[in-house]
Amino acid sequence: MTTFPELLRALRMDAGMSLAKLAQQVHYDRTSLHHFESGRRPAPLEVAELADDALSADGRLVAVWNREDQERREAAATHRVRAAALAMSRDLTALADLDIAELQDGVAVTAVDYLASPPGPMMDRAHVLRGEAFERIRSGHHRPADRSDLYVAAGRLSGVLSYALLDMGDSEEALEHATAAGRCAEFAGDAELSAWVAGTKSLIARFQGDYGRALEYVRDGYQWVGSGHGTGEARLRCGEAQCLANLGDSRTANLALDGAETARERIRRPDTLEGLFGFSRAKQSYYAGSSLIWLQGGHDAERAAREALDAIALWQSGPVEERSLDDERLAFIYLATARVQLDDVEGAAEALAPVLSLPVEEQISWIVKRMDRVAGMLSAPRYDGNRTAAATVEAINSLAA
């Protein structure tokens, strides 16, 4: 999509008009116009209107300016919500003793809705809900018996914010929200939420490429699991497998995945909350596939492909409330990655087809990162002359652009 600076320069060049001449027409100095044309500074609407007339653009410049101005306004609004949410997480982290309020309506619905919704709207909803909880915490308008419940509610909403910011690509803000969730879990004495927070902090560290620290978070989280309550141990062991695979340890990564299977067999009580805070069988297969693609192919790639296919099938045939659309799309990318490792370029291209058709607003940060890796693999010299590989790389690059 052509930007305002690009269109302004192209129209000026087509008209054979110098920068100085156009500067006179829009009543700005040449340096300012150069900044507008290079994108260093946004142009005022007045410049867009005068340049549109001077270059006979028939309203095209003004239309592009209006579109970009709306995008800037939306970005500013998102920034304000993020800043306010982050400030509240810092307050929750810093409070030495939170008072308690009742559980907030909507936490469970938000946890389920997150799996099939873009992160931006979910961030907004979690921020509003947590604001209500936070006000009751600060004011003390609650019953003493609700103490633990409100800690857990505030902690889970902080967890939703953590995931939303990570999906939007900001791991530092995500970690601060996760830290707030951990403090709330600590005050509530909720081992299940504490284990979830440990797994989420590990996920954030893996996003940052710090697999040593990610492994520390996982192993610290094991103190909160046991007695067959919930899927916390299975999630942590899958996180451990991701760390070990990225550190190049195939044997122990596979052992960790086997340990996750054993942990699931020991479950006697389900998770307290589903959706974002659950760890379905499909999610477990997804984690296995996303772990083993970081090894050297062969048997690891074969298992990764099987696990990714299992995850996709389970999500597509299972309950709607357990279906995580972003993870399902990533599973297609992990399947494609494993197939490239197995030299199945045609199969990889087939796996990527559903993801390549996504609109821009559904391309979360994980999708962009993982698709870029597939493009790099298909650009290797061994695939020179392979038309399918070249076409797939071109499609991935177009999606990123």
XYZ file of C-alpha atoms in Angstrom:
401
model
C 0.000 0.000 0.000
C 1.477 3.334 -1.063
C 2.268 5.739 1.774
C 1.720 9.488 1.730
C 5.467 10.302 1.437
C 5.865 7.794 -1.413
C 2.853 9.160 -3.305
C 3.915 12.771 -2.758
C 7.372 12.110 -4.182
C 6.063 10.036 -7.090
C 3.546 12.700 -8.105
C 6.135 15.455 -7.850
C 8.614 13.501 -9.997
C 5.914 12.692 -12.551
C 5.065 16.393 -12.773
C 8.744 17.281 -13.284
C 8.525 19.720 -10.370
C 11.508 20.469 -8.170
C 11.345 20.231 -4.393
C 11.908 23.974 -4.135
C 9.082 24.755 -6.578
C 6.600 22.540 -4.748
C 7.700 24.049 -1.435
C 6.633 27.455 -2.754
C 3.253 26.061 -3.794
C 2.483 24.611 -0.335
C 3.950 27.604 1.536
C 6.561 25.589 3.438
C 10.343 25.731 3.245
C 12.258 23.197 1.192
C 13.703 21.386 4.246
C 10.266 20.832 5.777
C 8.913 19.511 2.488
C 11.888 17.146 2.217
C 11.023 15.803 5.698
C 7.408 15.282 4.649
C 8.460 13.514 1.478
C 10.999 11.271 3.231
C 8.606 10.360 6.021
C 10.718 11.890 8.769
C 7.808 14.099 9.839
C 4.057 13.755 9.206
C 2.725 16.417 6.875
C -0.133 18.690 8.036
C -3.479 18.360 6.244
C -2.901 21.803 4.726
C 0.187 20.517 2.915
C -1.725 17.499 1.592
C -4.511 19.711 0.238
C -2.210 22.294 -1.378
C 0.091 19.626 -2.847
C -2.944 17.751 -4.180
C -3.982 20.886 -6.101
C -0.444 21.741 -7.225
C 0.189 18.238 -8.551
C -3.323 17.676 -9.973
C -3.726 14.557 -7.857
C -7.538 14.599 -7.941
C -7.861 14.004 -4.207
C -5.498 11.029 -4.027
C -3.021 12.738 -1.723
C -5.745 13.901 0.637
C -7.288 10.419 0.707
C -3.968 8.790 1.628
C -3.296 11.487 4.218
C -6.711 10.854 5.808
C -6.111 7.111 5.922
C -2.711 7.501 7.591
C -4.050 10.110 10.013
C -6.735 7.638 11.109
C -4.068 4.945 11.556
C -2.001 7.325 13.677
C -5.033 8.134 15.832
C -5.796 4.439 16.352
C -2.159 3.737 17.230
C -2.210 6.578 19.750
C -5.385 5.200 21.344
C -3.804 1.745 21.626
C -0.713 3.297 23.160
C -2.826 5.057 25.792
C -4.548 1.805 26.782
C -1.217 -0.011 26.936
C 0.326 2.715 29.071
C -2.610 2.719 31.491
C -2.643 -1.083 31.712
C 1.110 -1.182 32.302
C 0.866 1.444 35.043
C -1.758 -0.647 36.806
C 0.404 -3.792 36.551
C 3.266 -1.900 38.143
C 0.942 -0.786 40.946
C -0.267 -4.350 41.514
C 3.318 -5.598 41.594
C 4.401 -2.946 44.064
C 1.540 -3.241 46.529
C 2.729 -5.020 49.646
C -0.749 -5.986 50.800
C -3.732 -5.945 48.484
C -7.163 -5.697 49.944
C -9.680 -8.056 48.478
C -12.838 -7.607 46.446
C -15.299 -10.010 44.869
C -14.568 -11.950 41.759
C -15.132 -9.911 38.666
C -17.816 -11.052 36.267
C -16.426 -11.755 32.850
C -13.046 -13.253 33.765
C -14.013 -16.763 32.680
C -15.667 -15.494 29.479
C -12.594 -13.403 28.655
C -10.317 -16.414 29.129
C -12.356 -18.439 26.622
C -12.954 -15.598 24.158
C -9.222 -14.870 23.997
C -8.597 -18.079 22.054
C -10.584 -16.871 19.047
C -10.173 -13.081 19.252
C -7.494 -10.573 18.143
C -5.260 -9.473 21.053
C -6.098 -5.752 20.824
C -9.813 -5.961 21.772
C -9.036 -8.556 24.448
C -6.429 -6.217 25.936
C -9.076 -3.478 26.111
C -11.615 -5.755 27.789
C -9.140 -7.160 30.320
C -7.960 -3.655 31.180
C -11.526 -2.468 31.863
C -12.387 -5.540 33.960
C -9.191 -5.306 35.930
C -9.828 -1.605 36.512
C -13.068 -2.504 38.284
C -11.260 -5.058 40.444
C -8.439 -2.655 41.148
C -10.863 0.057 42.294
C -12.430 -2.318 44.794
C -8.980 -3.393 45.962
C -7.957 0.199 46.552
C -11.244 1.276 48.154
C -11.745 -1.822 50.295
C -15.329 -2.266 49.035
C -15.505 -6.018 49.445
C -16.370 -8.777 51.861
C -13.512 -10.365 53.834
C -14.485 -13.802 52.501
C -13.763 -12.611 48.946
C -10.075 -12.010 49.599
C -8.591 -14.947 47.682
C -11.162 -14.745 44.909
C -10.263 -11.177 44.016
C -6.550 -11.869 44.032
C -7.128 -14.684 41.563
C -9.433 -12.536 39.395
C -6.925 -9.667 39.278
C -4.125 -12.151 38.609
C -5.941 -13.839 35.748
C -6.810 -10.514 34.125
C -3.149 -9.522 34.419
C -2.389 -12.841 32.707
C -4.737 -11.980 29.831
C -2.931 -8.653 29.436
C 0.408 -10.459 29.460
C -0.664 -12.742 26.608
C -2.188 -9.864 24.644
C 1.003 -7.792 24.813
C 3.133 -10.785 23.879
C 0.904 -11.500 20.875
C 1.316 -7.828 19.933
C 5.104 -8.285 20.059
C 6.008 -6.431 23.296
C 7.651 -8.977 25.565
C 8.869 -6.462 28.166
C 5.372 -5.158 28.914
C 4.093 -8.739 28.817
C 6.596 -9.710 31.522
C 5.485 -6.863 33.787
C 1.851 -7.979 33.519
C 2.921 -11.583 34.211
C 4.850 -10.407 37.275
C 1.708 -8.654 38.540
C -0.239 -11.888 37.977
C 2.373 -13.769 39.997
C 2.123 -11.359 42.918
C -1.653 -11.722 42.942
C -1.308 -15.530 42.886
C 1.129 -15.309 45.794
C -1.237 -13.243 47.947
C -4.152 -15.506 47.033
C -2.144 -18.633 47.829
C -3.265 -20.095 44.487
C -0.809 -22.765 43.333
C -2.624 -23.339 40.037
C -2.289 -19.695 38.996
C 1.331 -19.601 40.231
C 2.199 -22.559 37.989
C 0.452 -20.865 35.044
C 2.425 -17.666 35.636
C 5.713 -19.620 35.722
C 4.832 -21.183 32.373
C 3.881 -17.802 30.923
C 7.118 -16.154 32.081
C 8.985 -19.020 30.433
C 6.998 -18.427 27.235
C 7.980 -14.744 27.292
C 11.654 -15.622 27.812
C 11.457 -18.061 24.887
C 9.966 -15.296 22.739
C 13.022 -13.203 23.696
C 15.375 -16.068 22.777
C 16.643 -16.496 26.360
C 16.194 -20.256 26.726
C 18.386 -20.570 29.806
C 16.179 -18.158 31.753
C 13.064 -19.771 30.254
C 14.236 -23.122 31.633
C 14.720 -21.574 35.093
C 11.150 -20.276 35.087
C 9.818 -23.736 34.172
C 11.796 -25.564 36.835
C 10.800 -23.015 39.456
C 7.181 -23.624 38.473
C 7.323 -27.341 39.331
C 6.981 -26.459 43.027
C 3.383 -25.433 42.326
C 2.187 -28.626 40.618
C 1.274 -32.069 41.871
C -1.606 -34.103 43.279
C -3.204 -34.433 39.849
C -4.849 -30.998 39.926
C -5.129 -29.412 36.513
C -2.822 -29.337 33.514
C -0.094 -27.150 35.033
C 2.578 -29.843 35.088
C 1.877 -30.949 31.500
C 2.165 -27.327 30.325
C 5.423 -26.791 32.190
C 6.975 -29.997 30.856
C 6.058 -28.970 27.310
C 7.668 -25.587 27.987
C 10.772 -27.400 29.211
C 10.820 -29.397 25.972
C 10.736 -26.170 23.953
C 13.702 -24.824 25.906
C 15.734 -28.009 25.551
C 14.985 -28.328 21.843
C 16.109 -24.761 21.221
C 19.272 -25.563 23.174
C 19.862 -28.492 20.793
C 19.147 -31.360 23.216
C 16.962 -33.805 21.305
C 17.014 -36.653 23.823
C 15.911 -34.675 26.872
C 13.438 -32.614 24.844
C 11.673 -35.813 23.791
C 11.843 -37.098 27.373
C 10.192 -33.888 28.586
C 7.380 -34.375 26.048
C 6.958 -37.958 27.229
C 6.847 -36.606 30.790
C 4.038 -34.268 29.745
C 2.054 -37.279 28.517
C 2.557 -38.995 31.880
C 1.542 -35.827 33.730
C -1.698 -35.665 31.722
C -2.494 -39.268 32.642
C -2.160 -38.352 36.335
C -4.755 -35.555 36.176
C -7.617 -36.208 38.600
C -9.225 -32.750 38.721
C -9.688 -30.410 35.722
C -8.363 -26.870 35.489
C -10.341 -24.332 37.496
C -10.674 -22.117 34.407
C -10.601 -23.122 30.750
C -9.658 -21.138 27.661
C -6.402 -19.236 28.015
C -5.796 -20.809 31.422
C -6.354 -24.389 30.314
C -4.009 -26.717 28.451
C -6.007 -28.953 26.154
C -4.764 -32.128 24.488
C -4.597 -30.166 21.233
C -2.424 -27.526 22.892
C -0.095 -30.227 24.189
C 0.393 -31.663 20.691
C 0.907 -28.124 19.411
C 3.671 -27.539 21.966
C 5.336 -30.818 20.984
C 5.369 -29.855 17.321
C 6.616 -26.347 18.060
C 9.461 -27.806 20.157
C 10.907 -30.421 17.850
C 11.116 -28.232 14.735
C 14.144 -26.521 16.332
C 16.225 -29.693 16.146
C 17.997 -31.256 13.187
C 15.120 -32.934 11.381
C 14.954 -36.706 10.953
C 12.914 -38.436 13.660
C 12.374 -35.123 15.453
C 10.845 -33.580 12.328
C 8.675 -36.664 11.781
C 7.319 -36.441 15.338
C 6.867 -32.663 14.988
C 4.773 -33.151 11.841
C 2.625 -35.820 13.516
C 2.051 -33.681 16.592
C 1.177 -30.579 14.536
C -1.325 -32.574 12.464
C -2.851 -34.014 15.653
C -3.216 -30.522 17.140
C -4.929 -29.180 14.001
C -7.316 -32.146 13.830
C -8.200 -31.897 17.525
C -8.908 -28.174 17.314
C -10.996 -28.489 14.168
C -13.117 -31.338 15.550
C -13.240 -30.347 19.220
C -15.334 -27.929 21.314
C -15.435 -24.347 20.069
C -14.420 -22.976 23.471
C -11.137 -24.930 23.314
C -10.215 -23.838 19.795
C -7.311 -21.400 19.699
C -7.276 -19.902 16.199
C -3.850 -18.278 16.512
C -2.270 -21.494 17.776
C -4.043 -23.505 15.099
C -2.560 -21.221 12.446
C 0.865 -21.530 14.018
C 0.466 -25.320 13.981
C 0.171 -25.123 10.180
C 3.465 -23.192 10.139
C 5.149 -25.780 12.378
C 3.841 -28.539 10.104
C 5.309 -26.697 7.117
C 8.630 -26.253 8.938
C 8.862 -29.979 9.708
C 8.023 -30.851 6.117
C 10.791 -28.585 4.809
C 13.187 -30.345 7.192
C 12.003 -33.600 5.583
C 12.496 -32.094 2.084
C 8.757 -32.114 1.371
C 8.502 -28.661 -0.219
C 5.130 -29.327 -1.847
C 3.707 -30.484 1.493
C 5.118 -27.406 3.205
C 3.465 -25.098 0.668
C 0.157 -26.899 1.141
C 0.389 -26.487 4.935
C 1.051 -22.754 4.655
C -1.894 -22.007 2.365
C -4.434 -21.233 5.171
C -1.993 -18.850 6.869
C -0.992 -17.008 3.701
C -4.601 -15.951 3.172
C -4.886 -14.206 6.567
C -5.762 -10.494 6.734
C -3.142 -8.174 8.223
C -4.944 -7.669 11.538
C -4.755 -11.423 12.264
C -0.994 -11.709 11.733
C 0.117 -11.831 15.382
C 3.816 -11.414 16.143
C 4.381 -15.182 16.481
C 3.052 -15.811 12.963
C 5.361 -13.210 11.436
C 8.401 -14.596 13.289
C 7.753 -18.236 12.414
C 6.825 -17.605 8.767
C 10.053 -15.685 8.339
C 11.991 -18.763 9.436
C 10.221 -20.948 6.864
C 11.065 -18.405 4.160
C 14.714 -18.536 5.213
C 14.761 -22.333 5.042
C 13.175 -22.360 1.590
C 15.702 -19.775 0.388
C 18.605 -22.164 0.999
C 20.808 -22.977 -2.036
C 19.509 -26.559 -2.087
C 16.131 -25.218 -3.282
C 17.504 -23.058 -6.088
C 15.365 -23.678 -9.142
C 12.482 -25.150 -7.120
C 9.451 -23.208 -8.328
C 7.272 -24.136 -5.359
C 9.927 -22.961 -2.911
C 10.389 -19.674 -4.765
C 6.654 -19.019 -4.986
C 6.175 -19.791 -1.293
C 9.001 -17.444 -0.268
C 7.506 -14.706 -2.424
C 4.080 -15.227 -0.837
C 5.547 -15.093 2.685
C 7.443 -11.901 1.890
C 4.286 -10.336 0.462
C 2.366 -11.248 3.612
C 5.060 -9.684 5.807
C 5.078 -6.528 3.696
